[in-house]
Amino acid sequence: MSEIRYDIITGKMVIIATERGKRPHDFKIVHSEKKNNVCPFCPGNEEMTPPTLVEIKDKKGKWLVRGFENKFATVNTDLKSFEVPSLYKAEYGYGVAEVIVESPDHNATFGRLTLEQMQKVFIAIIERYKRISQDDKIKYIQVFKNFGARGGASLEHGHWQIIATSFIPDVVEKEVTGIQEYIKKKGKCPYCEIVKCEKEEGKRIIGENENFIVIAPYASQYPYESWIIPKEHQERFEELKEENIANLTEILKPLIEKYEREFNFPPYNIVVHTVPISDIRNYHWHIEIIPRLTVAAGFELGTGVYINPVPPELAASVLRIE
Amino acid sequence: MSEIRYDIITGKMVIIATERGKRPHDFKIVHSEKKNNVCPFCPGNEEMTPPTLVEIKDKKGKWLVRGFENKFATVNTDLKSFEVPSLYKAEYGYGVAEVIVESPDHNATFGRLTLEQMQKVFIAIIERYKRISQDDKIKYIQVFKNFGARGGASLEHGHWQIIATSFIPDVVEKEVTGIQEYIKKKGKCPYCEIVKCEKEEGKRIIGENENFIVIAPYASQYPYESWIIPKEHQERFEELKEENIANLTEILKPLIEKYEREFNFPPYNIVVHTVPISDIRNYHWHIEIIPRLTVAAGFELGTGVYINPVPPELAASVLRIE
């Protein structure tokens, strides 16, 4: 049998197959062959990328984390005009696209970085985030990491991406609106309520520390999806202080290690959810981690409703961090 | 540079990279190894599947098209109760899931079926569609085909799927609502307007015949996406008469052959868009074909906005059926 579960914030439905729960070994992870091309993200090849925008160096002056404009930017600030047929509507794709290389080591996966190195990645991301947000035309900044070819990573050297847009995207607006409506109706932040409920229930907790909780969300769209939520109400990702970054990485590192070990380095995405720039509406930032174990097919494309073959309760028990 | 284009019906945005248009050979199609397992969809193995629900036979009594319940149904009619934590919302996943095997030939791809065989597939689908829609609890029926592992097909023997749900899915409701709003504002069906505009512009036409037009939609979410739209206003997929089915397959077959040839049998989805059962709102049914050439990654997951590296005008020129 199956359950249709609803996201309490956006109302989004998911069909969860509760009887046959797929275990990690039920998913076939295909690794594409390693390419021998020169890697533009490796130390010594800096001239293959646009100029450095952010850099964290070691004592000898070598970079440990390095950020620059995305050479293959999907949006940019170079305005041009174009024709739009009268029936249709289009706008110029204004925005900023940047890359943060997370380590000089080509072969280090994110889970194998030291805690200190992971912290430097977040420090660099937040520095760029704050800088990009000074552009008045920017409305939203999406921070994310793609890992593996099926996770959408076109280069294997570990990196994060920042894409800033001149509009508030659909999914973001829907979530922000959903939070306001929830607060209006119940007088409480829905994410604070989720933290409370999950602590009481226990069944979907993957791990927790002083500042953060990791859960398999009740209405998980994807098998083995997890969310890292600040336990105390905190509006914006960029408000993360250095001591909180340390605390975040202390739970993120074992979580990513667990995914890498249980699923043999699966493709995955890490997606930061935060509030649009200069948006004064309520929010509670969090991070969503989505291993790419299944493919959205005809049913998902036609209906927008995902089929998840793994109950979140099973996912939590498999992913649990001791 | 890039353009942000809007779907005129749903308002959905897409970022289209207009400068670097990727050609078919820019996409690497990986074919998974053929398995030697016994195929439950092949003639002679009928006892491996649930009982026959629809069958079209040749003169000798052998089936040419065969339909049955999906053995691994994600929804079914076997009602059970379950617990829902007080914070959350869930319902029982009531529904119907069926499979239509499109040919006795294990190795025939959809593009290689004869026109007559393709017509039989649609006749069988519509027969089941009409039968399933008699269940009062069913609100929507999604008809689709997944091809290739990355297209979500778990078996390689060519087949279609029908999944019927007790709710109107998100994407469907948004499209139906969008059509009503468009009609209210402009007094015309937006799909009829698209047919008219595309015939005038010509740039995004892939092919047409007496009853159907194939276009690369102006705000294509996916590279090399195409839509087949009835030229005359026709509300529902299941209204397709036999003479129209013949006309549909006469344009669908060369289109699928073109995809198979240009992209070396890419994974793809064919998705029927029609109006919910007993829904009296306006609609104009159509078919969307989505080759799976790129991966939705962190940006798409976080924002819901897709990045399409191929302008639809280029897609149309590559896919054009002579």
Short mmCIF file of C-alpha atoms in Angstrom, two decimals, chain A residues 67-293:
data_model
loop_
_atom_site.label_atom_id
_atom_site.label_comp_id
_atom_site.label_asym_id
_atom_site.label_seq_id
_atom_site.Cartn_x
_atom_site.Cartn_y
_atom_site.Cartn_z
CA GLY A 67 35.93 31.15 -5.68
CA PHE A 68 35.43 32.78 -9.09
CA GLU A 69 32.77 33.55 -11.69
CA ASN A 70 31.30 30.52 -13.44
CA LYS A 71 32.90 30.42 -16.89
CA PHE A 72 29.73 28.85 -18.28
CA ALA A 73 27.33 31.20 -16.53
CA THR A 74 23.63 30.64 -17.23
CA VAL A 75 22.85 34.19 -16.13
CA ASN A 76 25.08 37.26 -16.21
CA THR A 77 25.08 41.03 -15.86
CA ASP A 78 25.84 41.79 -19.51
CA LEU A 79 22.47 43.22 -20.66
CA LYS A 80 21.36 42.77 -24.27
CA SER A 81 18.00 43.21 -25.96
CA PHE A 82 16.12 40.56 -27.91
CA GLU A 83 12.77 40.04 -29.62
CA VAL A 84 9.74 38.45 -28.02
CA PRO A 85 6.82 37.21 -30.17
CA SER A 86 3.64 39.11 -29.24
CA LEU A 87 1.87 36.06 -27.78
CA TYR A 88 4.72 35.30 -25.40
CA LYS A 89 6.58 36.81 -22.46
CA ALA A 90 10.33 36.84 -21.81
CA GLU A 91 12.93 38.81 -19.89
CA TYR A 92 16.66 39.17 -19.99
CA GLY A 93 18.40 36.58 -17.77
CA TYR A 94 20.18 38.97 -15.39
CA GLY A 95 22.14 37.39 -12.57
CA VAL A 96 25.39 36.19 -11.09
CA ALA A 97 26.85 32.66 -11.28
CA GLU A 98 29.91 31.71 -9.25
CA VAL A 99 31.85 28.61 -8.26
CA ILE A 100 33.57 27.84 -4.93
CA VAL A 101 36.24 25.12 -5.18
CA GLU A 102 36.09 23.33 -1.84
CA SER A 103 39.63 21.93 -1.63
CA PRO A 104 42.92 21.91 -3.58
CA ASP A 105 42.69 18.07 -3.53
CA HIS A 106 41.10 16.84 -6.76
CA ASN A 107 40.10 13.49 -5.28
CA ALA A 108 38.80 14.51 -1.86
CA THR A 109 35.07 13.97 -1.62
CA PHE A 110 33.06 16.41 0.51
CA GLY A 111 32.66 13.84 3.29
CA ARG A 112 36.43 13.37 3.48
CA LEU A 113 37.25 17.04 4.02
CA THR A 114 38.39 17.91 7.54
CA LEU A 115 35.96 19.86 9.72
CA GLU A 116 38.25 22.89 9.40
CA GLN A 117 38.23 22.65 5.60
CA MET A 118 34.42 22.33 5.50
CA GLN A 119 34.16 25.42 7.69
CA LYS A 120 36.35 27.38 5.28
CA VAL A 121 33.98 26.42 2.44
CA PHE A 122 31.03 27.93 4.31
CA ILE A 123 33.02 31.03 5.26
CA ALA A 124 33.88 31.61 1.58
CA ILE A 125 30.28 30.98 0.45
CA ILE A 126 28.86 33.43 2.99
CA GLU A 127 31.43 36.08 2.05
CA ARG A 128 30.35 35.87 -1.60
CA TYR A 129 26.67 35.64 -0.62
CA LYS A 130 26.90 38.93 1.30
CA ARG A 131 28.82 40.60 -1.51
CA ILE A 132 26.40 39.49 -4.25
CA SER A 133 23.41 40.58 -2.18
CA GLN A 134 24.63 44.20 -2.38
CA ASP A 135 23.49 44.31 -6.02
CA ASP A 136 20.02 45.92 -5.86
CA LYS A 137 18.80 44.00 -8.89
CA ILE A 138 19.43 40.63 -7.18
CA LYS A 139 16.34 39.18 -5.48
CA TYR A 140 17.38 35.63 -4.60
CA ILE A 141 20.64 33.71 -4.16
CA GLN A 142 20.64 29.94 -4.55
CA VAL A 143 23.57 28.14 -2.89
CA PHE A 144 24.01 24.48 -3.80
CA LYS A 145 26.41 21.63 -4.41
CA ASN A 146 26.07 19.04 -7.19
CA PHE A 147 28.04 15.82 -6.80
CA GLY A 148 28.41 13.12 -9.47
CA ALA A 149 27.37 13.18 -13.12
CA ARG A 150 23.81 12.13 -12.27
CA GLY A 151 23.78 14.86 -9.62
CA GLY A 152 24.44 17.39 -12.39
CA ALA A 153 28.16 18.00 -11.68
CA SER A 154 30.02 18.62 -14.94
CA LEU A 155 33.44 18.59 -13.23
CA GLU A 156 34.41 16.01 -10.62
CA HIS A 157 36.74 18.24 -8.53
CA GLY A 158 34.57 19.10 -5.50
CA HIS A 159 32.85 22.49 -5.70
CA TRP A 160 29.78 24.50 -4.68
CA GLN A 161 27.78 26.90 -6.83
CA ILE A 162 26.08 30.21 -6.22
CA ILE A 163 23.44 31.42 -8.70
CA ALA A 164 21.81 34.77 -8.01
CA THR A 165 18.69 35.84 -9.90
CA SER A 166 16.76 39.05 -10.48
CA PHE A 167 13.52 37.25 -9.59
CA ILE A 168 12.15 35.20 -6.71
CA PRO A 169 11.83 31.66 -8.08
CA ASP A 170 8.59 29.72 -7.98
CA VAL A 171 9.54 27.11 -5.37
CA VAL A 172 11.06 29.74 -3.06
CA GLU A 173 8.00 32.01 -3.27
CA LYS A 174 5.68 29.09 -2.62
CA GLU A 175 7.64 28.09 0.49
CA VAL A 176 7.86 31.64 1.86
CA THR A 177 4.13 32.19 1.27
CA GLY A 178 3.36 28.83 2.89
CA ILE A 179 5.29 29.81 6.01
CA GLN A 180 3.40 33.11 6.33
CA GLU A 181 0.06 31.31 5.96
CA TYR A 182 1.05 28.70 8.55
CA ILE A 183 2.09 31.40 11.03
CA LYS A 184 -1.11 33.36 10.40
CA LYS A 185 -3.20 30.26 11.10
CA LYS A 186 -1.26 28.63 13.94
CA GLY A 187 0.81 31.48 15.37
CA LYS A 188 4.01 29.43 15.20
CA CYS A 189 6.90 28.87 12.79
CA PRO A 190 6.27 25.55 10.98
CA TYR A 191 9.97 24.60 11.02
CA CYS A 192 10.14 25.18 14.79
CA GLU A 193 7.05 22.95 15.03
CA ILE A 194 8.72 20.27 12.89
CA VAL A 195 11.81 20.31 15.15
CA LYS A 196 9.57 19.90 18.20
CA CYS A 197 7.39 17.15 16.70
CA GLU A 198 10.35 15.18 15.37
CA LYS A 199 12.11 15.30 18.75
CA GLU A 200 8.95 13.95 20.39
CA GLU A 201 8.36 11.23 17.77
CA GLY A 202 12.02 10.27 17.32
CA LYS A 203 11.30 7.99 14.35
CA ARG A 204 12.59 10.33 11.66
CA ILE A 205 15.62 11.76 13.50
CA ILE A 206 18.95 11.04 11.79
CA GLY A 207 21.09 12.98 14.26
CA GLU A 208 21.34 16.14 16.33
CA ASN A 209 23.79 18.32 18.19
CA GLU A 210 23.63 21.56 20.18
CA ASN A 211 22.40 23.75 17.33
CA PHE A 212 21.15 21.48 14.57
CA ILE A 213 18.83 18.54 13.99
CA VAL A 214 18.91 16.24 10.94
CA ILE A 215 15.67 14.54 9.95
CA ALA A 216 14.20 12.46 7.15
CA PRO A 217 11.26 14.78 6.39
CA TYR A 218 7.76 13.32 6.86
CA ALA A 219 6.78 14.06 3.24
CA SER A 220 10.19 13.27 1.66
CA GLN A 221 9.96 13.74 -2.10
CA TYR A 222 13.09 11.66 -2.69
CA PRO A 223 14.32 8.37 -1.16
CA TYR A 224 16.83 8.97 1.66
CA GLU A 225 16.37 12.76 1.52
CA SER A 226 17.45 14.58 4.68
CA TRP A 227 17.04 18.09 6.10
CA ILE A 228 19.41 19.90 8.47
CA ILE A 229 17.41 22.46 10.46
CA PRO A 230 18.73 24.99 13.04
CA LYS A 231 17.00 24.07 16.32
CA GLU A 232 16.56 27.67 17.39
CA HIS A 233 14.54 29.91 15.07
CA GLN A 234 17.01 31.52 12.66
CA GLU A 235 15.72 33.39 9.62
CA ARG A 236 18.61 33.57 7.17
CA PHE A 237 21.47 31.33 6.06
CA GLU A 238 23.87 34.28 5.81
CA GLU A 239 23.34 35.02 9.52
CA LEU A 240 25.40 31.88 10.30
CA LYS A 241 28.13 32.92 12.75
CA GLU A 242 31.52 31.21 12.79
CA GLU A 243 30.76 29.19 15.93
CA ASN A 244 27.55 27.97 14.28
CA ILE A 245 29.41 27.03 11.14
CA ALA A 246 31.63 24.77 13.30
CA ASN A 247 28.52 23.20 14.79
CA LEU A 248 26.93 22.76 11.36
CA THR A 249 29.95 20.96 9.93
CA GLU A 250 30.11 18.68 12.99
CA ILE A 251 26.79 17.19 11.91
CA LEU A 252 27.15 17.63 8.13
CA LYS A 253 30.45 15.73 7.89
CA PRO A 254 29.25 12.46 9.51
CA LEU A 255 26.01 12.73 7.50
CA ILE A 256 27.81 13.01 4.15
CA GLU A 257 30.25 10.26 5.23
CA LYS A 258 27.23 8.06 5.96
CA TYR A 259 25.76 8.67 2.49
CA GLU A 260 29.15 8.03 0.85
CA ARG A 261 29.61 4.78 2.78
CA GLU A 262 26.05 3.39 2.64
CA PHE A 263 25.48 4.18 -1.04
CA ASN A 264 29.04 3.97 -2.41
CA PHE A 265 29.47 7.67 -3.26
CA PRO A 266 26.04 8.29 -4.76
CA PRO A 267 25.30 11.37 -6.88
CA TYR A 268 23.62 13.96 -4.68
CA ASN A 269 22.65 17.61 -4.28
CA ILE A 270 22.96 19.83 -1.24
CA VAL A 271 20.51 22.72 -1.46
CA VAL A 272 20.42 25.71 0.89
CA HIS A 273 16.90 27.08 1.52
CA THR A 274 16.86 30.67 2.71
CA VAL A 275 14.76 33.82 2.35
CA PRO A 276 15.09 36.19 -0.65
CA ILE A 277 17.38 39.23 -0.25
CA SER A 278 15.67 42.22 1.47
CA ASP A 279 12.59 40.07 2.03
CA ILE A 280 11.29 40.84 5.51
CA ARG A 281 8.86 37.94 5.64
CA ASN A 282 9.33 35.16 8.21
CA TYR A 283 11.57 32.23 7.36
CA HIS A 284 13.61 29.49 9.03
CA TRP A 285 16.59 28.55 6.88
CA HIS A 286 17.67 24.95 6.43
CA ILE A 287 19.64 22.65 4.17
CA GLU A 288 18.17 19.85 2.07
CA ILE A 289 20.32 16.89 0.98
CA ILE A 290 19.00 14.83 -1.90
CA PRO A 291 20.79 11.65 -2.99
CA ARG A 292 19.87 10.96 -6.62
CA LEU A 293 18.85 7.33 -6.40
#
